[in-house]
XYZ file of C-alpha atoms in Angstrom:
548
model
C -137.682 149.724 25.117
C -140.353 147.544 23.327
C -143.293 146.139 25.375
C -143.747 142.427 25.737
C -146.848 142.570 23.635
C -144.995 144.332 20.837
C -142.394 141.632 20.878
C -145.018 138.911 20.657
C -146.659 140.483 17.694
C -143.462 141.092 15.965
C -142.376 137.455 16.360
C -145.083 136.060 14.137
C -144.689 136.843 10.363
C -148.243 135.647 9.963
C -149.573 138.287 12.254
C -152.470 140.329 10.925
C -152.751 144.031 11.056
C -155.783 143.977 13.196
C -153.993 141.911 15.890
C -151.044 144.343 16.020
C -152.656 147.522 16.657
C -151.438 151.070 15.852
C -149.217 153.474 17.669
C -150.092 156.993 18.756
C -149.750 158.333 15.294
C -151.880 155.901 13.641
C -149.136 153.901 12.137
C -149.107 150.074 12.107
C -146.934 149.135 15.023
C -145.901 145.699 13.438
C -144.644 147.537 10.332
C -142.458 149.775 12.490
C -141.046 146.716 14.313
C -140.325 144.518 11.281
C -137.411 145.861 9.299
C -138.732 144.208 5.919
C -142.396 144.065 6.026
C -142.557 143.128 2.126
C -141.201 139.738 2.965
C -144.065 138.702 4.902
C -145.897 135.698 3.553
C -148.829 136.405 1.380
C -151.201 133.271 1.728
C -154.436 132.517 -0.102
C -157.430 133.456 1.767
C -158.629 129.695 2.354
C -155.358 128.792 3.600
C -155.096 131.593 5.898
C -158.538 130.774 7.305
C -157.521 127.196 7.496
C -154.396 128.303 9.765
C -156.755 130.411 11.793
C -155.143 133.476 10.384
C -158.378 134.848 8.915
C -161.875 134.402 10.201
C -163.600 131.950 7.725
C -167.047 133.484 8.465
C -165.791 136.823 6.851
C -167.490 137.395 3.410
C -164.268 137.380 1.525
C -163.195 134.027 2.715
C -166.231 131.885 3.001
C -166.546 131.023 -0.836
C -163.024 130.162 -1.376
C -162.798 128.213 1.932
C -165.599 125.846 0.903
C -163.803 125.352 -2.663
C -160.638 124.683 -0.824
C -162.107 122.013 1.357
C -163.828 120.340 -1.585
C -160.293 120.303 -3.359
C -158.730 118.665 -0.391
C -161.428 116.034 -0.166
C -160.984 115.293 -3.778
C -157.135 114.790 -3.374
C -157.724 112.551 -0.331
C -160.275 110.209 -2.359
C -157.988 110.100 -5.345
C -154.921 109.148 -3.135
C -157.147 106.434 -1.299
C -158.077 104.825 -4.683
C -154.700 104.936 -6.256
C -152.584 103.961 -3.205
C -152.901 100.091 -3.873
C -151.891 100.423 -7.420
C -148.805 102.819 -6.657
C -147.736 100.448 -3.972
C -148.051 97.534 -6.314
C -145.912 99.246 -8.713
C -143.369 100.406 -6.460
C -143.048 96.855 -5.033
C -143.348 94.924 -8.297
C -140.576 92.238 -8.462
C -137.891 92.330 -11.072
C -138.888 89.724 -13.653
C -138.428 86.704 -11.187
C -136.992 86.213 -7.812
C -134.419 83.281 -7.551
C -134.293 81.226 -4.526
C -131.319 78.848 -5.045
C -132.248 76.959 -8.160
C -135.815 77.785 -7.972
C -137.369 80.831 -9.959
C -140.499 82.466 -8.404
C -142.298 84.627 -10.884
C -145.556 86.637 -10.275
C -148.768 84.804 -11.024
C -150.816 86.219 -14.022
C -154.468 85.726 -14.891
C -155.074 83.362 -17.659
C -156.390 85.530 -20.657
C -159.109 84.200 -23.109
C -156.810 83.999 -26.046
C -154.252 81.656 -24.392
C -155.165 78.526 -26.187
C -156.127 79.992 -29.509
C -154.453 82.122 -32.088
C -155.060 85.789 -31.149
C -155.246 86.782 -34.711
C -157.242 83.849 -35.968
C -160.119 85.982 -37.202
C -158.001 87.952 -39.521
C -157.159 85.270 -42.179
C -158.462 81.933 -43.478
C -156.470 79.548 -45.389
C -156.771 76.052 -46.508
C -154.424 73.116 -47.628
C -154.326 72.800 -51.431
C -151.068 70.859 -52.147
C -152.938 67.562 -53.272
C -153.346 66.781 -56.998
C -156.375 68.266 -58.466
C -158.969 65.630 -59.653
C -158.745 66.591 -63.117
C -154.986 66.862 -63.041
C -153.528 64.233 -65.619
C -150.709 61.984 -64.708
C -147.370 63.052 -66.391
C -145.204 60.184 -65.356
C -143.382 58.870 -68.336
C -143.630 55.166 -69.388
C -140.993 52.859 -67.804
C -138.989 52.586 -71.010
C -138.932 56.347 -71.311
C -137.542 56.996 -67.870
C -134.361 59.193 -67.700
C -132.777 56.678 -65.317
C -132.819 55.920 -61.585
C -131.701 57.916 -58.693
C -130.855 56.547 -55.216
C -130.196 58.626 -52.144
C -129.357 58.058 -48.553
C -131.575 60.241 -46.119
C -128.992 61.263 -43.505
C -129.543 62.724 -39.993
C -132.267 62.311 -37.751
C -135.933 61.599 -38.520
C -136.827 65.146 -39.702
C -133.708 65.665 -41.708
C -134.469 62.347 -43.321
C -138.112 63.478 -43.937
C -136.927 66.707 -45.759
C -134.416 64.681 -47.802
C -137.188 62.325 -48.927
C -139.492 65.227 -50.036
C -136.410 66.606 -52.017
C -135.650 63.301 -53.584
C -139.177 63.003 -54.998
C -138.994 66.587 -56.203
C -135.621 66.081 -58.137
C -136.945 62.979 -59.717
C -139.862 64.854 -60.937
C -137.503 67.595 -62.270
C -135.483 65.060 -64.135
C -138.398 62.733 -65.043
C -136.439 59.849 -63.411
C -137.326 56.884 -61.337
C -136.739 57.134 -57.595
C -135.530 54.115 -55.713
C -136.917 54.005 -52.270
C -134.573 56.010 -50.080
C -132.441 54.371 -47.418
C -132.467 55.945 -44.031
C -128.708 56.215 -43.378
C -127.509 55.312 -39.820
C -126.600 58.409 -38.259
C -123.366 58.749 -36.024
C -125.222 60.728 -33.280
C -128.598 58.971 -33.377
C -126.977 55.560 -33.695
C -130.111 54.070 -35.327
C -130.610 51.541 -38.080
C -134.253 52.147 -39.004
C -135.421 51.273 -42.343
C -137.910 53.238 -44.322
C -140.555 50.666 -43.793
C -139.877 50.619 -40.014
C -141.335 54.031 -39.711
C -143.440 54.960 -42.929
C -146.124 53.213 -44.744
C -144.364 52.264 -47.993
C -147.539 51.225 -49.904
C -149.322 54.339 -49.248
C -146.087 56.453 -50.023
C -145.709 54.707 -53.525
C -149.530 54.648 -54.406
C -150.077 58.228 -53.450
C -147.290 59.539 -55.570
C -147.914 57.332 -58.644
C -149.210 60.125 -60.737
C -146.375 62.282 -59.844
C -143.190 60.210 -59.729
C -142.324 56.572 -60.367
C -141.102 54.923 -57.111
C -139.716 51.461 -56.842
C -139.002 49.601 -53.663
C -135.431 48.359 -54.633
C -132.653 48.547 -57.158
C -133.717 46.923 -60.440
C -132.566 43.342 -60.717
C -130.711 44.030 -63.903
C -128.316 46.234 -62.165
C -125.630 43.849 -60.925
C -123.264 46.365 -59.430
C -125.059 47.399 -56.318
C -122.234 47.594 -54.217
C -120.830 50.340 -56.334
C -123.652 52.791 -55.393
C -122.162 55.075 -52.821
C -118.644 53.516 -53.139
C -117.785 54.200 -56.640
C -117.038 57.652 -57.912
C -118.536 56.628 -61.285
C -121.710 56.034 -59.735
C -121.936 58.830 -57.331
C -122.896 62.564 -58.164
C -121.144 64.754 -55.510
C -120.447 68.496 -55.165
C -124.131 69.535 -55.520
C -124.182 73.091 -53.989
C -126.490 73.722 -51.193
C -130.000 74.919 -52.279
C -129.173 74.161 -55.920
C -131.798 75.217 -58.527
C -133.940 73.091 -60.694
C -131.698 74.191 -63.715
C -128.640 73.003 -62.046
C -129.902 69.271 -61.847
C -131.219 69.355 -65.518
C -127.733 70.808 -66.610
C -125.317 68.826 -64.508
C -126.978 65.815 -62.942
C -129.499 64.653 -65.572
C -126.791 64.009 -68.328
C -124.735 61.605 -66.081
C -128.194 59.889 -65.135
C -128.923 59.201 -68.844
C -125.479 58.061 -69.357
C -124.990 55.725 -66.347
C -128.782 54.668 -65.986
C -128.423 54.560 -62.108
C -126.791 57.158 -59.962
C -126.547 58.076 -56.377
C -126.415 61.446 -55.089
C -124.282 62.244 -52.125
C -124.420 64.231 -49.940
C -128.277 64.917 -50.001
C -128.819 67.440 -47.250
C -130.492 70.744 -48.407
C -129.414 70.223 -51.875
C -132.540 71.783 -53.500
C -133.542 75.436 -53.072
C -136.939 76.956 -52.714
C -137.290 80.207 -54.645
C -135.176 78.860 -57.601
C -137.555 76.009 -58.569
C -140.970 75.918 -60.155
C -143.865 76.661 -57.904
C -145.244 73.116 -58.730
C -142.107 71.476 -57.583
C -142.496 73.149 -54.179
C -146.148 72.186 -54.249
C -145.191 68.641 -54.901
C -142.797 68.596 -51.831
C -145.712 69.725 -49.638
C -147.831 66.900 -51.099
C -144.902 64.446 -50.083
C -144.585 65.953 -46.715
C -148.291 66.278 -45.627
C -149.941 63.590 -47.610
C -147.595 61.045 -48.836
C -145.454 60.410 -45.826
C -147.611 58.565 -43.289
C -146.236 57.046 -40.123
C -147.163 53.325 -39.500
C -150.677 52.786 -38.047
C -149.197 51.693 -34.603
C -147.123 54.812 -34.283
C -150.309 56.865 -34.997
C -152.443 54.897 -32.467
C -149.925 55.272 -29.717
C -149.562 59.170 -30.380
C -153.275 59.256 -30.155
C -153.457 57.543 -26.761
C -150.516 60.040 -25.453
C -152.578 62.968 -26.634
C -155.780 61.731 -25.029
C -153.957 61.195 -21.858
C -152.659 64.713 -22.013
C -156.212 66.152 -22.327
C -157.516 64.112 -19.546
C -154.794 64.708 -16.693
C -157.024 66.807 -14.637
C -159.980 64.537 -14.418
C -161.826 66.508 -16.976
C -160.869 67.686 -20.645
C -158.149 70.206 -20.434
C -156.033 71.872 -23.257
C -152.267 71.081 -23.268
C -149.096 72.623 -24.503
C -146.192 70.812 -26.325
C -142.849 72.226 -25.564
C -139.734 71.422 -27.767
C -136.996 71.791 -25.475
C -133.658 72.038 -27.380
C -130.960 71.906 -24.735
C -129.092 68.773 -25.308
C -125.304 68.907 -24.695
C -124.669 68.669 -28.408
C -126.991 71.588 -29.107
C -125.436 73.502 -26.276
C -121.949 72.741 -27.383
C -122.559 73.461 -31.109
C -124.235 76.643 -30.335
C -121.006 78.105 -28.789
C -123.256 80.413 -26.637
C -122.363 81.100 -23.001
C -124.882 79.832 -20.335
C -125.144 80.137 -16.689
C -123.297 77.271 -14.677
C -120.419 76.591 -12.239
C -116.783 77.033 -13.313
C -116.409 73.362 -13.478
C -119.357 73.067 -15.982
C -117.966 75.740 -18.183
C -114.460 74.113 -18.273
C -115.988 70.877 -19.167
C -118.127 72.354 -21.952
C -114.840 74.202 -23.284
C -113.022 70.974 -23.296
C -116.014 69.252 -25.203
C -116.157 71.920 -27.742
C -112.372 71.744 -28.240
C -112.540 68.027 -28.969
C -115.708 68.135 -31.222
C -115.217 71.359 -33.126
C -111.443 72.062 -32.968
C -111.562 74.231 -36.110
C -114.129 76.464 -34.648
C -112.746 76.422 -31.144
C -109.103 77.257 -32.114
C -107.618 78.583 -28.809
C -110.978 79.835 -27.273
C -109.858 83.397 -26.962
C -112.531 84.652 -29.351
C -115.468 82.696 -28.118
C -116.552 85.167 -25.331
C -117.384 88.153 -27.651
C -118.789 85.644 -30.129
C -121.178 84.351 -27.553
C -122.345 87.699 -26.608
C -123.052 88.692 -30.166
C -124.981 85.562 -30.884
C -127.131 86.079 -27.636
C -127.858 89.690 -28.753
C -128.908 88.378 -32.222
C -131.289 85.744 -30.731
C -129.184 82.915 -31.994
C -128.795 80.932 -28.766
C -131.054 78.148 -27.398
C -133.405 79.185 -24.559
C -132.596 77.692 -21.252
C -135.419 75.926 -19.351
C -135.507 78.840 -16.934
C -135.718 81.346 -19.609
C -138.715 79.631 -21.373
C -140.377 79.336 -18.078
C -140.312 83.058 -17.551
C -141.528 83.866 -20.933
C -144.515 81.281 -20.622
C -145.315 82.925 -17.290
C -145.340 86.432 -18.812
C -147.475 85.114 -21.578
C -150.050 84.242 -19.014
C -149.784 80.353 -18.550
C -150.267 79.507 -15.047
C -148.851 76.883 -12.654
C -151.546 74.545 -13.650
C -150.846 74.368 -17.287
C -150.395 70.935 -18.687
C -147.138 70.505 -20.669
C -145.789 67.682 -22.770
C -142.051 67.895 -23.115
C -140.334 66.690 -26.290
C -136.634 66.803 -25.833
C -133.568 64.831 -25.496
C -131.269 64.568 -22.412
C -131.261 68.176 -21.193
C -127.705 69.455 -20.413
C -127.310 69.862 -16.745
C -130.017 67.327 -15.651
C -132.358 68.057 -12.994
C -130.848 71.215 -11.686
C -131.157 72.824 -15.239
C -134.757 71.811 -15.306
C -135.538 72.864 -11.890
C -136.665 76.339 -12.644
C -138.985 75.192 -15.414
C -140.451 72.275 -13.349
C -141.015 74.460 -10.301
C -142.963 77.228 -12.116
C -144.708 74.391 -14.252
C -144.991 71.273 -12.042
C -147.379 69.570 -14.654
C -144.448 68.648 -17.052
C -144.508 65.152 -18.503
C -142.799 63.160 -21.192
C -144.053 60.257 -23.142
C -142.210 57.889 -20.733
C -144.462 59.234 -17.864
C -147.502 58.951 -19.783
C -147.150 55.554 -20.955
C -146.221 52.055 -19.379
C -142.795 50.317 -19.923
C -144.815 47.756 -21.711
C -146.534 50.104 -24.003
C -143.243 51.794 -24.916
C -141.278 48.570 -25.601
C -142.011 48.194 -29.283
C -141.043 51.808 -30.078
C -137.650 51.495 -28.379
C -136.333 49.273 -30.994
C -135.741 52.442 -33.108
C -134.870 55.981 -32.135
C -136.777 57.321 -34.960
C -140.107 55.684 -33.703
C -139.642 57.699 -30.394
C -138.964 60.793 -32.326
C -142.209 60.021 -34.334
C -144.398 59.823 -31.301
C -143.022 63.225 -30.166
C -143.658 64.689 -33.553
C -147.388 63.601 -33.532
C -148.090 64.511 -29.937
C -146.843 68.034 -30.594
C -148.665 68.131 -33.723
C -152.029 67.422 -32.016
C -151.388 69.855 -29.108
C -153.458 73.041 -28.548
C -150.326 75.161 -28.167
C -146.771 74.342 -29.559
C -143.722 76.134 -28.249
C -140.340 76.124 -29.766
C -137.163 77.091 -27.737
C -134.688 76.944 -30.709
C -134.581 76.323 -34.414
C -133.966 72.971 -36.159
C -135.751 70.664 -38.430
C -138.292 69.214 -35.834
C -139.545 72.646 -34.848
C -139.853 74.018 -38.367
C -141.652 70.873 -39.536
C -144.165 71.082 -36.625
C -144.741 74.826 -37.170
C -145.402 74.178 -40.944
C -147.593 71.158 -40.335
C -149.728 73.096 -37.928
C -150.041 75.954 -40.197
C -150.906 73.723 -43.139
C -153.441 71.461 -41.317
C -154.842 73.988 -38.955
C -154.681 77.041 -41.220
C -155.340 80.080 -38.873
C -156.691 78.195 -35.814
C -153.685 76.426 -34.255
C -151.417 78.416 -31.885
C -147.648 77.869 -32.333
C -145.391 80.315 -30.540
C -141.920 81.058 -31.855
C -140.047 83.169 -29.088
C -138.190 86.228 -30.114
C -134.995 85.230 -28.581
C -133.290 88.452 -29.567
C -135.868 90.741 -27.647
C -135.740 88.120 -24.917
C -131.991 88.483 -24.403
C -132.290 92.162 -23.977
C -135.221 91.984 -21.555
C -133.884 89.148 -19.594
C -130.437 91.064 -19.142
C -132.050 94.146 -17.939
C -131.961 94.369 -14.095
C -134.186 97.401 -13.747
C -137.083 96.020 -15.805
C -140.097 95.412 -13.713
C -142.158 92.368 -14.092
C -145.321 94.561 -15.470
C -143.055 95.913 -18.261
C -141.536 92.698 -19.098
C -144.880 90.885 -19.412
C -146.235 93.768 -21.511
C -143.282 93.462 -24.010
C -143.568 89.710 -24.150
C -147.342 89.744 -24.847
C -147.037 92.529 -27.489
C -144.142 91.018 -29.241
C -145.622 87.507 -29.342
C -149.032 88.524 -30.557
C -147.878 88.339 -34.204
C -145.553 85.322 -33.505
C -148.390 82.700 -32.893
C -148.036 80.544 -36.026
C -150.293 82.163 -38.667
C -149.436 81.461 -42.171
C -147.338 84.140 -43.781
C -146.222 84.813 -47.245
C -142.960 83.096 -48.261
C -140.251 85.378 -48.913
C -136.785 84.680 -50.869
C -134.632 82.094 -49.208
C -137.223 81.275 -46.807
C -137.788 77.567 -46.690
C -141.405 75.997 -47.045
C -140.942 73.511 -44.267
C -141.854 76.073 -41.758
C -144.248 78.202 -43.645
C -145.874 76.527 -46.762
C -148.432 79.212 -47.402
C -147.273 80.684 -50.892
C -146.917 77.310 -52.829
C -149.172 74.987 -50.810
C -152.172 76.873 -49.419
C -154.888 79.115 -50.732
C -157.603 81.124 -49.268
C -160.782 79.370 -47.894
C -162.992 81.371 -50.160
C -161.168 80.061 -53.295
C -162.248 76.795 -54.997
């Protein structure tokens, strides 16, 4: 039978030889008690000392014991310093937390490059679309003109602006006389503004006098004025979109020479960009940035609105201009799917079926189409989506934002996430009194002109979807501000992937947004084929600042 002391020793696999003693034959008693002595734990000397299994004062353990204690102290300090960061990462919110119709996003520290182009120091360009001082006039005498052309500038203010620039260009191409364009009443805008109600006619005609002859009205000798735009004999139709300069010379010029006066209809995007001479594109920039000036009262009111935006905090502050494209018509035309109640979706489906029956068909193909368009970044950003992007870029709750938009689809509920995250949102109606705005309410285009100028003067411009307004602002800021003005064009394709990822943390999302938009801040870029010059006028209309 075993003694009690023998059992106690055998019960501990950590027992040392010295503690076990030996039997009468000099053998290790513990080894005779344990059936598999080779399975006993073999521990490092410092750990054995720490567990009181070896005397730390022994020569073999003292050095390694001190090293082990120093290593433990290092691990403890490292854990102490890294714990807050690890805890923050583990508890980082996913993008933004939704509370009803309110989005709560993490606050971000305002970086120094928030109000300036982060790549401004990498390039320097200057406008050079104006006529050179030694450039002679090449306008033919009155009796040598090819004829007269007359156009209706259709659409909203910015589409009309592009049409006017193109009209001057084709008059130059055909050496014809341009009759002052008529701003056609648009079915959507319901506006009857005349050219002289919005633009300075005298400046327009005089500024371009060495490029194209422009007259205010149809010549008196032409007695068939009613035939323009009504008679097939007096109308040039079926001009393809983005037609070349040669197309006009071959197909339109002969008819103008024959009839003396011809109208061109339709006239939306009827002149290309990379299929016309460089000097013609330069002329279009000259018209857009120099010849077309808003009336003085519009400019003065825009200056007041911009000044009020810069002084809303009691001291001079920068401001952002946000072009929010989320009107009912835009939402419907996009054929994208957006968050909303079942009732809202049913109403939007009925609206699309009524307005665009050919595209709507039976509606069965729209869901996969909507998903595809969103992945490709072709859907307008919702107010809540642009709010998250702005917060990720570093703009804080105190940012002053001027909103240029029509009636937002969904009203206050749809605007709530943006307004809750950025409460300092204002429109021109909130900056000015009713009496101040009264003269401009006579024409919708006058109100659009105010938005245009206030956005143009902003420290940062942000677009949420394409369109003529946004690309004209982007182009004008590039042209006039060169490399200084920051204009953000969100990467909607990337955003659709990031905002649809439920596992992406805020830190990762914010990093992606900042990195992606570092090069989407509005610097002039070389024009490539089929890329219109209204958004990026660099190649034909700008030159390096070092050049003369």
